[in-house]
CSV table of C-alpha atoms in Angstrom, one decimal:
chain,number,residue,atom,x,y,z
A,1,MET,CA,-8.9,1.7,26.5
A,2,THR,CA,-7.8,5.1,25.1
A,3,LEU,CA,-5.2,5.7,22.3
A,4,ASP,CA,-2.8,6.8,25.0
A,5,ASP,CA,-3.3,3.6,26.9
A,6,LEU,CA,-2.7,1.5,23.7
A,7,GLN,CA,0.5,3.4,23.0
A,8,ARG,CA,1.8,2.9,26.5
A,9,ARG,CA,1.0,-0.8,26.3
A,10,LEU,CA,2.7,-1.2,22.9
A,11,ALA,CA,5.8,0.7,24.2
A,12,GLU,CA,6.0,-1.8,27.1
A,13,PHE,CA,5.4,-4.7,24.8
A,14,ALA,CA,8.3,-3.6,22.6
A,15,ALA,CA,10.6,-2.8,25.5
A,16,ALA,CA,10.0,-6.2,27.2
A,17,ARG,CA,11.1,-8.0,24.0
A,18,ASP,CA,14.0,-5.7,23.1
A,19,TRP,CA,12.2,-4.8,19.8
A,20,GLU,CA,12.7,-1.1,20.1
A,21,ARG,CA,15.7,-1.3,17.8
A,22,PHE,CA,13.3,-2.6,15.0
A,23,HIS,CA,10.8,0.2,15.6
A,24,THR,CA,12.3,3.0,13.6
A,25,PRO,CA,9.7,5.2,11.9
A,26,LYS,CA,10.8,3.8,8.5
A,27,ASN,CA,10.3,0.2,9.6
A,28,LEU,CA,7.0,1.1,11.3
A,29,VAL,CA,5.7,2.8,8.1
A,30,MET,CA,6.4,-0.4,6.2
A,31,ALA,CA,4.7,-2.5,8.8
A,32,LEU,CA,1.6,-0.2,8.7
A,33,SER,CA,1.7,-0.4,4.9
A,34,GLY,CA,2.0,-4.2,5.0
A,35,GLU,CA,-1.0,-4.5,7.3
A,36,VAL,CA,-3.1,-2.2,5.1
A,37,GLY,CA,-2.2,-4.4,2.2
A,38,GLU,CA,-3.6,-7.4,4.1
A,39,LEU,CA,-6.8,-5.5,4.9
A,40,THR,CA,-7.0,-4.5,1.2
A,41,ALA,CA,-6.8,-8.1,0.1
A,42,LEU,CA,-10.0,-8.9,2.2
A,43,PHE,CA,-11.9,-6.3,0.2
A,44,GLN,CA,-10.4,-6.6,-3.3
A,45,TRP,CA,-13.0,-8.8,-5.0
A,46,LEU,CA,-16.1,-7.5,-3.2
A,47,THR,CA,-18.5,-5.1,-4.8
A,48,PRO,CA,-19.0,-1.8,-2.8
A,49,ALA,CA,-22.4,-3.2,-1.7
A,50,GLU,CA,-20.9,-6.5,-0.6
A,51,SER,CA,-18.2,-4.6,1.3
A,52,ALA,CA,-20.9,-2.9,3.5
A,53,SER,CA,-21.9,-6.3,4.9
A,54,VAL,CA,-18.4,-7.8,5.1
A,55,LEU,CA,-18.8,-8.4,8.9
A,56,ASP,CA,-21.9,-10.6,8.5
A,57,ASP,CA,-19.8,-13.7,7.9
A,58,PRO,CA,-18.1,-14.7,11.1
A,59,ALA,CA,-14.8,-15.9,9.5
A,60,THR,CA,-14.5,-12.7,7.4
A,61,ARG,CA,-15.5,-10.6,10.4
A,62,ALA,CA,-12.6,-12.1,12.5
A,63,ALA,CA,-10.2,-11.5,9.7
A,64,VAL,CA,-11.3,-7.9,9.1
A,65,LEU,CA,-11.1,-7.1,12.9
A,66,ASP,CA,-7.7,-8.7,13.1
A,67,GLU,CA,-6.3,-6.5,10.2
A,68,LEU,CA,-8.0,-3.4,11.5
A,69,ALA,CA,-6.3,-4.1,14.9
A,70,ASP,CA,-2.9,-4.5,13.3
A,71,VAL,CA,-3.3,-1.3,11.3
A,72,THR,CA,-4.3,0.6,14.5
A,73,ILE,CA,-1.4,-0.9,16.4
A,74,TYR,CA,1.3,0.1,13.9
A,75,LEU,CA,-0.2,3.5,13.4
A,76,ALA,CA,-0.4,4.1,17.1
A,77,ARG,CA,3.2,2.8,17.6
A,78,LEU,CA,4.5,4.9,14.7
A,79,ALA,CA,3.0,8.0,16.1
A,80,ASP,CA,4.3,7.3,19.6
A,81,VAL,CA,7.9,6.7,18.3
A,82,LEU,CA,7.6,10.0,16.3
A,83,GLY,CA,6.1,11.9,19.2
A,84,VAL,CA,3.0,12.9,17.2
A,85,ASP,CA,-0.5,13.2,18.7
A,86,LEU,CA,-2.7,11.5,16.0
A,87,LEU,CA,-6.0,12.9,17.2
A,88,GLU,CA,-4.7,16.4,17.4
A,89,ALA,CA,-3.2,16.1,13.9
A,90,ALA,CA,-6.5,14.7,12.6
A,91,GLU,CA,-8.6,17.4,14.2
A,92,ALA,CA,-6.3,20.1,12.7
A,93,LYS,CA,-6.7,18.4,9.3
A,94,VAL,CA,-10.5,18.2,9.6
A,95,ASN,CA,-10.5,21.9,10.4
A,96,ARG,CA,-8.5,22.6,7.3
A,97,ASN,CA,-10.9,20.4,5.2
A,98,GLU,CA,-13.9,22.4,6.5
A,99,SER,CA,-12.3,25.4,4.7
A,100,ARG,CA,-11.2,23.5,1.6
A,101,PHE,CA,-14.6,22.0,1.1
A,102,PRO,CA,-17.2,24.5,2.3
A,103,VAL,CA,-20.6,22.9,2.8
A,104,ASP,CA,-22.5,25.3,0.5
A,105,ARG,CA,-20.5,24.1,-2.5
A,106,PHE,CA,-22.1,20.6,-1.9
A,107,ASP,CA,-25.7,21.8,-1.4
B,1,MET,CA,-10.5,15.1,21.1
B,2,THR,CA,-11.2,11.3,21.5
B,3,LEU,CA,-11.4,8.8,18.7
B,4,ASP,CA,-15.2,8.8,19.2
B,5,ASP,CA,-15.3,12.6,18.9
B,6,LEU,CA,-13.3,12.4,15.6
B,7,GLN,CA,-15.6,9.7,14.2
B,8,ARG,CA,-18.7,11.8,15.1
B,9,ARG,CA,-17.1,14.9,13.4
B,10,LEU,CA,-16.2,12.9,10.3
B,11,ALA,CA,-19.7,11.5,10.1
B,12,GLU,CA,-21.2,15.0,10.2
B,13,PHE,CA,-18.6,16.2,7.6
B,14,ALA,CA,-19.6,13.5,5.2
B,15,ALA,CA,-23.4,13.9,5.8
B,16,ALA,CA,-23.2,17.7,5.2
B,17,ARG,CA,-21.6,17.1,1.8
B,18,ASP,CA,-23.7,14.1,0.8
B,19,TRP,CA,-20.5,12.1,0.6
B,20,GLU,CA,-21.9,9.1,2.5
B,21,ARG,CA,-22.6,7.3,-0.8
B,22,PHE,CA,-18.8,7.3,-1.5
B,23,HIS,CA,-17.9,6.0,1.9
B,24,THR,CA,-18.4,2.3,1.3
B,25,PRO,CA,-15.9,0.1,3.2
B,26,LYS,CA,-14.3,-0.8,-0.1
B,27,ASN,CA,-13.7,2.8,-1.1
B,28,LEU,CA,-12.5,3.8,2.4
B,29,VAL,CA,-10.0,0.9,2.4
B,30,MET,CA,-8.6,2.3,-0.9
B,31,ALA,CA,-8.5,5.8,0.5
B,32,LEU,CA,-6.6,4.6,3.6
B,33,SER,CA,-4.2,2.7,1.4
B,34,GLY,CA,-3.6,5.7,-0.8
B,35,GLU,CA,-2.8,7.9,2.2
B,36,VAL,CA,-0.4,5.2,3.6
B,37,GLY,CA,1.2,5.3,0.2
B,38,GLU,CA,1.8,9.0,0.4
B,39,LEU,CA,3.2,8.6,4.0
B,40,THR,CA,5.5,5.8,2.6
B,41,ALA,CA,6.8,8.1,-0.1
B,42,LEU,CA,8.0,10.6,2.6
B,43,PHE,CA,10.2,7.8,4.2
B,44,GLN,CA,11.3,5.8,1.1
B,45,TRP,CA,14.8,7.3,0.6
B,46,LEU,CA,15.6,7.9,4.3
B,47,THR,CA,17.9,5.6,6.2
B,48,PRO,CA,16.3,4.2,9.4
B,49,ALA,CA,18.4,6.6,11.4
B,50,GLU,CA,17.3,9.6,9.3
B,51,SER,CA,13.7,8.5,9.7
B,52,ALA,CA,14.0,8.9,13.4
B,53,SER,CA,14.6,12.6,13.1
B,54,VAL,CA,12.2,13.2,10.2
B,55,LEU,CA,10.3,15.8,12.2
B,56,ASP,CA,13.3,18.1,12.7
B,57,ASP,CA,12.8,19.7,9.3
B,58,PRO,CA,9.7,22.0,9.4
B,59,ALA,CA,8.5,21.3,5.9
B,60,THR,CA,8.9,17.6,6.2
B,61,ARG,CA,7.3,17.7,9.7
B,62,ALA,CA,4.2,19.4,8.2
B,63,ALA,CA,4.0,16.8,5.4
B,64,VAL,CA,4.4,13.8,7.8
B,65,LEU,CA,1.7,15.2,10.2
B,66,ASP,CA,-0.6,15.9,7.3
B,67,GLU,CA,-0.3,12.3,6.0
B,68,LEU,CA,-0.6,10.8,9.5
B,69,ALA,CA,-3.7,12.9,9.9
B,70,ASP,CA,-5.2,11.6,6.7
B,71,VAL,CA,-4.4,8.0,7.6
B,72,THR,CA,-6.0,8.4,11.0
B,73,ILE,CA,-9.1,10.1,9.4
B,74,TYR,CA,-9.7,7.3,6.9
B,75,LEU,CA,-9.0,4.5,9.4
B,76,ALA,CA,-11.4,6.2,11.9
B,77,ARG,CA,-14.1,6.7,9.2
B,78,LEU,CA,-13.7,3.1,7.9
B,79,ALA,CA,-14.1,1.7,11.4
B,80,ASP,CA,-17.2,3.9,12.1
B,81,VAL,CA,-18.9,2.8,8.8
B,82,LEU,CA,-18.2,-0.8,9.6
B,83,GLY,CA,-19.3,-0.4,13.3
B,84,VAL,CA,-15.9,-1.6,14.6
B,85,ASP,CA,-14.3,-0.4,17.9
B,86,LEU,CA,-10.7,0.1,16.8
B,87,LEU,CA,-9.3,0.4,20.3
B,88,GLU,CA,-11.1,-2.7,21.6
B,89,ALA,CA,-10.0,-4.7,18.5
B,90,ALA,CA,-6.4,-3.5,19.1
B,91,GLU,CA,-6.5,-4.4,22.8
B,92,ALA,CA,-7.8,-7.9,22.0
B,93,LYS,CA,-4.9,-8.3,19.5
B,94,VAL,CA,-2.2,-7.1,21.9
B,95,ASN,CA,-3.6,-9.6,24.4
B,96,ARG,CA,-3.3,-12.4,21.7
B,97,ASN,CA,0.2,-11.2,20.9
B,98,GLU,CA,1.2,-11.4,24.6
B,99,SER,CA,0.5,-15.2,24.3
B,100,ARG,CA,2.1,-15.6,20.8
B,101,PHE,CA,5.3,-13.9,21.8
B,102,PRO,CA,5.9,-14.6,25.5
B,103,VAL,CA,8.5,-12.3,27.0
B,104,ASP,CA,10.8,-15.1,28.3
B,105,ARG,CA,11.5,-16.2,24.7
B,106,PHE,CA,13.1,-12.8,24.1
B,107,ASP,CA,15.2,-12.6,27.3
C,1,MET,CA,8.1,-15.3,-22.1
C,2,THR,CA,7.4,-11.6,-22.9
C,3,LEU,CA,5.0,-9.3,-21.1
C,4,ASP,CA,2.6,-9.7,-24.0
C,5,ASP,CA,2.8,-13.5,-23.6
C,6,LEU,CA,2.1,-13.2,-19.9
C,7,GLN,CA,-0.9,-10.9,-20.5
C,8,ARG,CA,-2.3,-13.4,-23.1
C,9,ARG,CA,-1.9,-16.2,-20.7
C,10,LEU,CA,-3.5,-14.3,-17.8
C,11,ALA,CA,-6.5,-13.3,-20.0
C,12,GLU,CA,-7.0,-17.0,-20.9
C,13,PHE,CA,-6.7,-18.0,-17.3
C,14,ALA,CA,-9.4,-15.5,-16.2
C,15,ALA,CA,-11.7,-16.4,-19.1
C,16,ALA,CA,-11.5,-20.2,-18.4
C,17,ARG,CA,-12.6,-19.6,-14.8
C,18,ASP,CA,-15.2,-16.9,-15.6
C,19,TRP,CA,-13.2,-14.5,-13.4
C,20,GLU,CA,-13.4,-11.6,-15.9
C,21,ARG,CA,-16.3,-10.1,-14.0
C,22,PHE,CA,-14.0,-9.7,-10.9
C,23,HIS,CA,-11.2,-8.1,-13.0
C,24,THR,CA,-12.4,-4.5,-13.1
C,25,PRO,CA,-9.6,-2.0,-13.0
C,26,LYS,CA,-10.7,-1.0,-9.4
C,27,ASN,CA,-10.5,-4.5,-8.1
C,28,LEU,CA,-7.2,-5.2,-9.9
C,29,VAL,CA,-5.7,-2.0,-8.4
C,30,MET,CA,-6.6,-3.4,-5.0
C,31,ALA,CA,-5.2,-6.8,-5.8
C,32,LEU,CA,-1.9,-5.2,-6.9
C,33,SER,CA,-1.9,-3.1,-3.7
C,34,GLY,CA,-2.5,-6.1,-1.5
C,35,GLU,CA,0.4,-8.0,-3.1
C,36,VAL,CA,2.7,-5.1,-2.7
C,37,GLY,CA,1.7,-5.1,0.9
C,38,GLU,CA,2.7,-8.7,1.3
C,39,LEU,CA,6.1,-7.9,-0.4
C,40,THR,CA,6.5,-5.0,1.9
C,41,ALA,CA,6.0,-7.2,5.0
C,42,LEU,CA,9.0,-9.3,3.9
C,43,PHE,CA,11.3,-6.3,4.0
C,44,GLN,CA,9.8,-4.3,6.9
C,45,TRP,CA,12.3,-5.3,9.7
C,46,LEU,CA,15.4,-5.6,7.5
C,47,THR,CA,18.1,-3.0,7.4
C,48,PRO,CA,18.8,-1.6,4.0
C,49,ALA,CA,22.0,-3.7,4.0
C,50,GLU,CA,20.1,-6.9,5.0
C,51,SER,CA,17.6,-6.2,2.3
C,52,ALA,CA,20.4,-6.4,-0.3
C,53,SER,CA,21.0,-10.1,0.5
C,54,VAL,CA,17.4,-11.1,1.1
C,55,LEU,CA,17.6,-13.8,-1.5
C,56,ASP,CA,20.5,-15.6,0.2
C,57,ASP,CA,18.1,-17.5,2.5
C,58,PRO,CA,16.2,-20.1,0.4
C,59,ALA,CA,12.9,-19.8,2.3
C,60,THR,CA,12.9,-16.0,2.1
C,61,ARG,CA,14.0,-16.2,-1.5
C,62,ALA,CA,11.0,-18.3,-2.4
C,63,ALA,CA,8.7,-15.9,-0.6
C,64,VAL,CA,10.1,-12.8,-2.3
C,65,LEU,CA,10.0,-14.4,-5.8
C,66,ASP,CA,6.4,-15.4,-5.1
C,67,GLU,CA,5.3,-11.9,-4.1
C,68,LEU,CA,7.2,-10.3,-7.0
C,69,ALA,CA,5.4,-12.8,-9.3
C,70,ASP,CA,2.0,-11.8,-7.9
C,71,VAL,CA,2.8,-8.1,-8.2
C,72,THR,CA,3.9,-8.6,-11.8
C,73,ILE,CA,0.8,-10.7,-12.6
C,74,TYR,CA,-1.7,-8.1,-11.3
C,75,LEU,CA,0.2,-5.2,-12.8
C,76,ALA,CA,0.2,-7.0,-16.2
C,77,ARG,CA,-3.4,-8.0,-15.9
C,78,LEU,CA,-4.5,-4.4,-14.9
C,79,ALA,CA,-2.7,-2.9,-17.8
C,80,ASP,CA,-4.2,-5.4,-20.2
C,81,VAL,CA,-7.8,-4.7,-19.0
C,82,LEU,CA,-7.2,-1.0,-19.3
C,83,GLY,CA,-5.5,-1.4,-22.7
C,84,VAL,CA,-2.3,0.3,-21.5
C,85,ASP,CA,1.2,-0.6,-22.9
C,86,LEU,CA,3.3,-0.6,-19.7
C,87,LEU,CA,6.7,-0.6,-21.3
C,88,GLU,CA,5.7,2.3,-23.6
C,89,ALA,CA,4.3,4.3,-20.7
C,90,ALA,CA,7.5,3.5,-18.7
C,91,GLU,CA,9.7,4.6,-21.5
C,92,ALA,CA,7.8,7.9,-21.9
C,93,LYS,CA,8.2,8.5,-18.2
C,94,VAL,CA,11.9,7.8,-18.2
C,95,ASN,CA,12.2,10.3,-21.1
C,96,ARG,CA,10.4,12.9,-19.0
C,97,ASN,CA,12.6,12.1,-16.0
C,98,GLU,CA,15.8,12.7,-18.1
C,99,SER,CA,14.6,16.3,-18.5
C,100,ARG,CA,13.4,16.7,-14.9
C,101,PHE,CA,16.6,15.5,-13.4
C,102,PRO,CA,19.4,16.5,-15.8
C,103,VAL,CA,22.6,14.6,-15.2
C,104,ASP,CA,24.8,17.7,-14.8
C,105,ARG,CA,22.8,18.7,-11.7
C,106,PHE,CA,24.1,15.5,-10.0
C,107,ASP,CA,27.8,15.7,-11.0
D,1,MET,CA,11.2,-1.6,-25.6
D,2,THR,CA,11.5,-4.8,-23.7
D,3,LEU,CA,11.6,-5.2,-19.9
D,4,ASP,CA,15.4,-5.9,-20.2
D,5,ASP,CA,15.8,-2.7,-22.2
D,6,LEU,CA,13.9,-0.7,-19.5
D,7,GLN,CA,16.0,-2.2,-16.7
D,8,ARG,CA,19.2,-1.3,-18.6
D,9,ARG,CA,18.1,2.2,-19.1
D,10,LEU,CA,17.0,2.6,-15.4
D,11,ALA,CA,20.4,1.2,-14.3
D,12,GLU,CA,22.2,3.8,-16.4
D,13,PHE,CA,19.8,6.5,-15.2
D,14,ALA,CA,20.6,5.7,-11.5
D,15,ALA,CA,24.4,5.4,-12.2
D,16,ALA,CA,24.6,8.7,-14.0
D,17,ARG,CA,23.0,10.5,-11.0
D,18,ASP,CA,24.9,8.5,-8.3
D,19,TRP,CA,21.5,7.3,-7.0
D,20,GLU,CA,22.6,3.6,-6.7
D,21,ARG,CA,23.2,4.1,-3.0
D,22,PHE,CA,19.5,5.0,-2.5
D,23,HIS,CA,18.4,1.9,-4.5
D,24,THR,CA,18.5,-0.7,-1.9
D,25,PRO,CA,15.7,-3.4,-2.2
D,26,LYS,CA,14.1,-2.0,1.0
D,27,ASN,CA,13.9,1.5,-0.4
D,28,LEU,CA,12.7,0.4,-3.8
D,29,VAL,CA,9.9,-1.7,-2.2
D,30,MET,CA,8.8,1.5,-0.4
D,31,ALA,CA,9.0,3.5,-3.6
D,32,LEU,CA,6.9,0.8,-5.4
D,33,SER,CA,4.4,0.9,-2.6
D,34,GLY,CA,4.2,4.7,-2.6
D,35,GLU,CA,3.5,4.7,-6.4
D,36,VAL,CA,0.8,2.0,-6.0
D,37,GLY,CA,-0.7,4.2,-3.3
D,38,GLU,CA,-0.9,7.1,-5.8
D,39,LEU,CA,-2.5,4.8,-8.4
D,40,THR,CA,-5.0,3.6,-5.8
D,41,ALA,CA,-6.0,7.2,-5.0
D,42,LEU,CA,-7.0,7.7,-8.6
D,43,PHE,CA,-9.5,4.8,-8.3
D,44,GLN,CA,-10.7,5.1,-4.7
D,45,TRP,CA,-14.1,6.9,-5.3
D,46,LEU,CA,-14.9,5.2,-8.6
D,47,THR,CA,-17.5,2.5,-8.9
D,48,PRO,CA,-16.1,-0.7,-10.5
D,49,ALA,CA,-18.1,0.3,-13.7
D,50,GLU,CA,-16.6,3.8,-13.7
D,51,SER,CA,-13.1,2.3,-13.2
D,52,ALA,CA,-13.5,0.4,-16.5
D,53,SER,CA,-13.8,3.7,-18.5
D,54,VAL,CA,-11.2,5.6,-16.4
D,55,LEU,CA,-9.1,6.3,-19.5
D,56,ASP,CA,-11.9,8.2,-21.4
D,57,ASP,CA,-11.1,11.4,-19.6
D,58,PRO,CA,-7.8,12.9,-21.0
D,59,ALA,CA,-6.6,14.3,-17.7
D,60,THR,CA,-7.4,11.2,-15.7
D,61,ARG,CA,-5.9,9.1,-18.5
D,62,ALA,CA,-2.6,11.0,-18.3
D,63,ALA,CA,-2.6,10.6,-14.5
D,64,VAL,CA,-3.3,6.8,-14.7
D,65,LEU,CA,-0.6,6.3,-17.3
D,66,ASP,CA,1.9,8.3,-15.3
D,67,GLU,CA,1.3,6.2,-12.1
D,68,LEU,CA,1.3,2.9,-14.1
D,69,ALA,CA,4.7,4.0,-15.5
D,70,ASP,CA,6.1,4.8,-12.1
D,71,VAL,CA,4.9,1.4,-10.7
D,72,THR,CA,6.5,-0.4,-13.7
D,73,ILE,CA,9.7,1.5,-13.3
D,74,TYR,CA,10.1,0.8,-9.6
D,75,LEU,CA,9.1,-2.9,-10.0
D,76,ALA,CA,11.6,-3.3,-12.9
D,77,ARG,CA,14.4,-1.5,-10.9
D,78,LEU,CA,13.7,-3.6,-7.8
D,79,ALA,CA,13.9,-6.8,-9.7
D,80,ASP,CA,17.1,-5.8,-11.4
D,81,VAL,CA,18.8,-4.8,-8.2
D,82,LEU,CA,17.7,-8.2,-6.6
D,83,GLY,CA,18.7,-10.1,-9.8
D,84,VAL,CA,15.2,-11.6,-10.2
D,85,ASP,CA,13.7,-12.3,-13.7
D,86,LEU,CA,10.1,-11.0,-13.2
D,87,LEU,CA,8.6,-12.7,-16.3
D,88,GLU,CA,10.1,-16.0,-15.4
D,89,ALA,CA,8.9,-15.7,-11.8
D,90,ALA,CA,5.4,-14.7,-13.0
D,91,GLU,CA,5.3,-17.7,-15.5
D,92,ALA,CA,6.2,-20.1,-12.7
D,93,LYS,CA,3.5,-18.6,-10.5
D,94,VAL,CA,0.8,-18.9,-13.3
D,95,ASN,CA,1.9,-22.6,-13.7
D,96,ARG,CA,1.4,-23.1,-10.0
D,97,ASN,CA,-2.0,-21.3,-10.1
D,98,GLU,CA,-3.1,-23.7,-12.9
D,99,SER,CA,-2.8,-26.5,-10.4
D,100,ARG,CA,-4.2,-24.6,-7.5
D,101,PHE,CA,-7.3,-23.5,-9.4
D,102,PRO,CA,-8.2,-26.3,-11.9
D,103,VAL,CA,-10.5,-25.1,-14.6
D,104,ASP,CA,-13.1,-27.8,-14.0
D,105,ARG,CA,-13.8,-26.5,-10.5
D,106,PHE,CA,-15.0,-23.3,-12.2
D,107,ASP,CA,-17.2,-24.8,-14.9
């Protein structure tokens, strides 16, 4: 499944339930933020080292995947509603970051 | 550019600057959360209707695209470090949501 | 109960359960952020007008009070661990805001 | 300055600038969330140990105090607009937590 496929599926999902009226960019930013909050809660008491093996425990793994899915879903839906190409925007930002943080400054 | 391409590029970016030691899942969740906070700030005083045309103003458009790019970048990097396929996780979640919220309940 | 009283009580609560080792500023910032995420989720689909009467429904009222309590608790605990006086910091900031946003510009 | 004093001052500040129309609970939750995002960004790359001495550096200290002030301000303002007593809600929650997490389970 590509990001485009996901966005098409989410658009159909919302249309079929008449949820489009709820999916304003403002509301979707809040939904994205709420899901990132739930993801954060799964990591809050872990040390950085523990966080690297967070998927080893099956129950925690399922919870992390569920929150990452929700974050992806609301980010994809928000971008679709706004008409923004996320991967193009990200690529442009990485290009800018290459200039802002030249490699030789970190050698 | 696909999500895979973006993740490969971000991995190279981090490796070239010796930033991998900072990119623990815990730290990346915080970075994701910080960027979502900046995105939220751009929408906080807008009405839902205003938020739908937020890209009409060139300066705000650039700011929103920049924050969406940062959110995408940290989400992609977090998933890569964890070894999670975001689009697969999102597809599985949409499938579960189809069962949780059957269309005929919203007719 | 004053903010000082709350902070004293939270310090005793953490000490009695040997939770002080979890209460680093970094972890507490994440806990605060997670609770704000849960609060955000309660408001995400409401219109601004609906959000003004969010306490009218008893179940939602209990949920909002619970999240506001959690946010207050982690903010108070974080400030205590850092040794920051929140009300003094807030007063100083309001003073700066009085200069940044003079009233006569908004007449 | 007490929390009540801060809330009174913030109410006057908003009234004097005709900002009350922006201060719906929904918008204030977003403003709170945005400020917590900025606070999070200050801690994202720090180890837990580094986060404990974050105030030692004068510039970082000023930034952390500024963000803590903003978080306190929006939380206080949100509670005032909703008519919620934050310290009372927090005290009630700590009482519930005493029952949920009895000390002898942590001996």
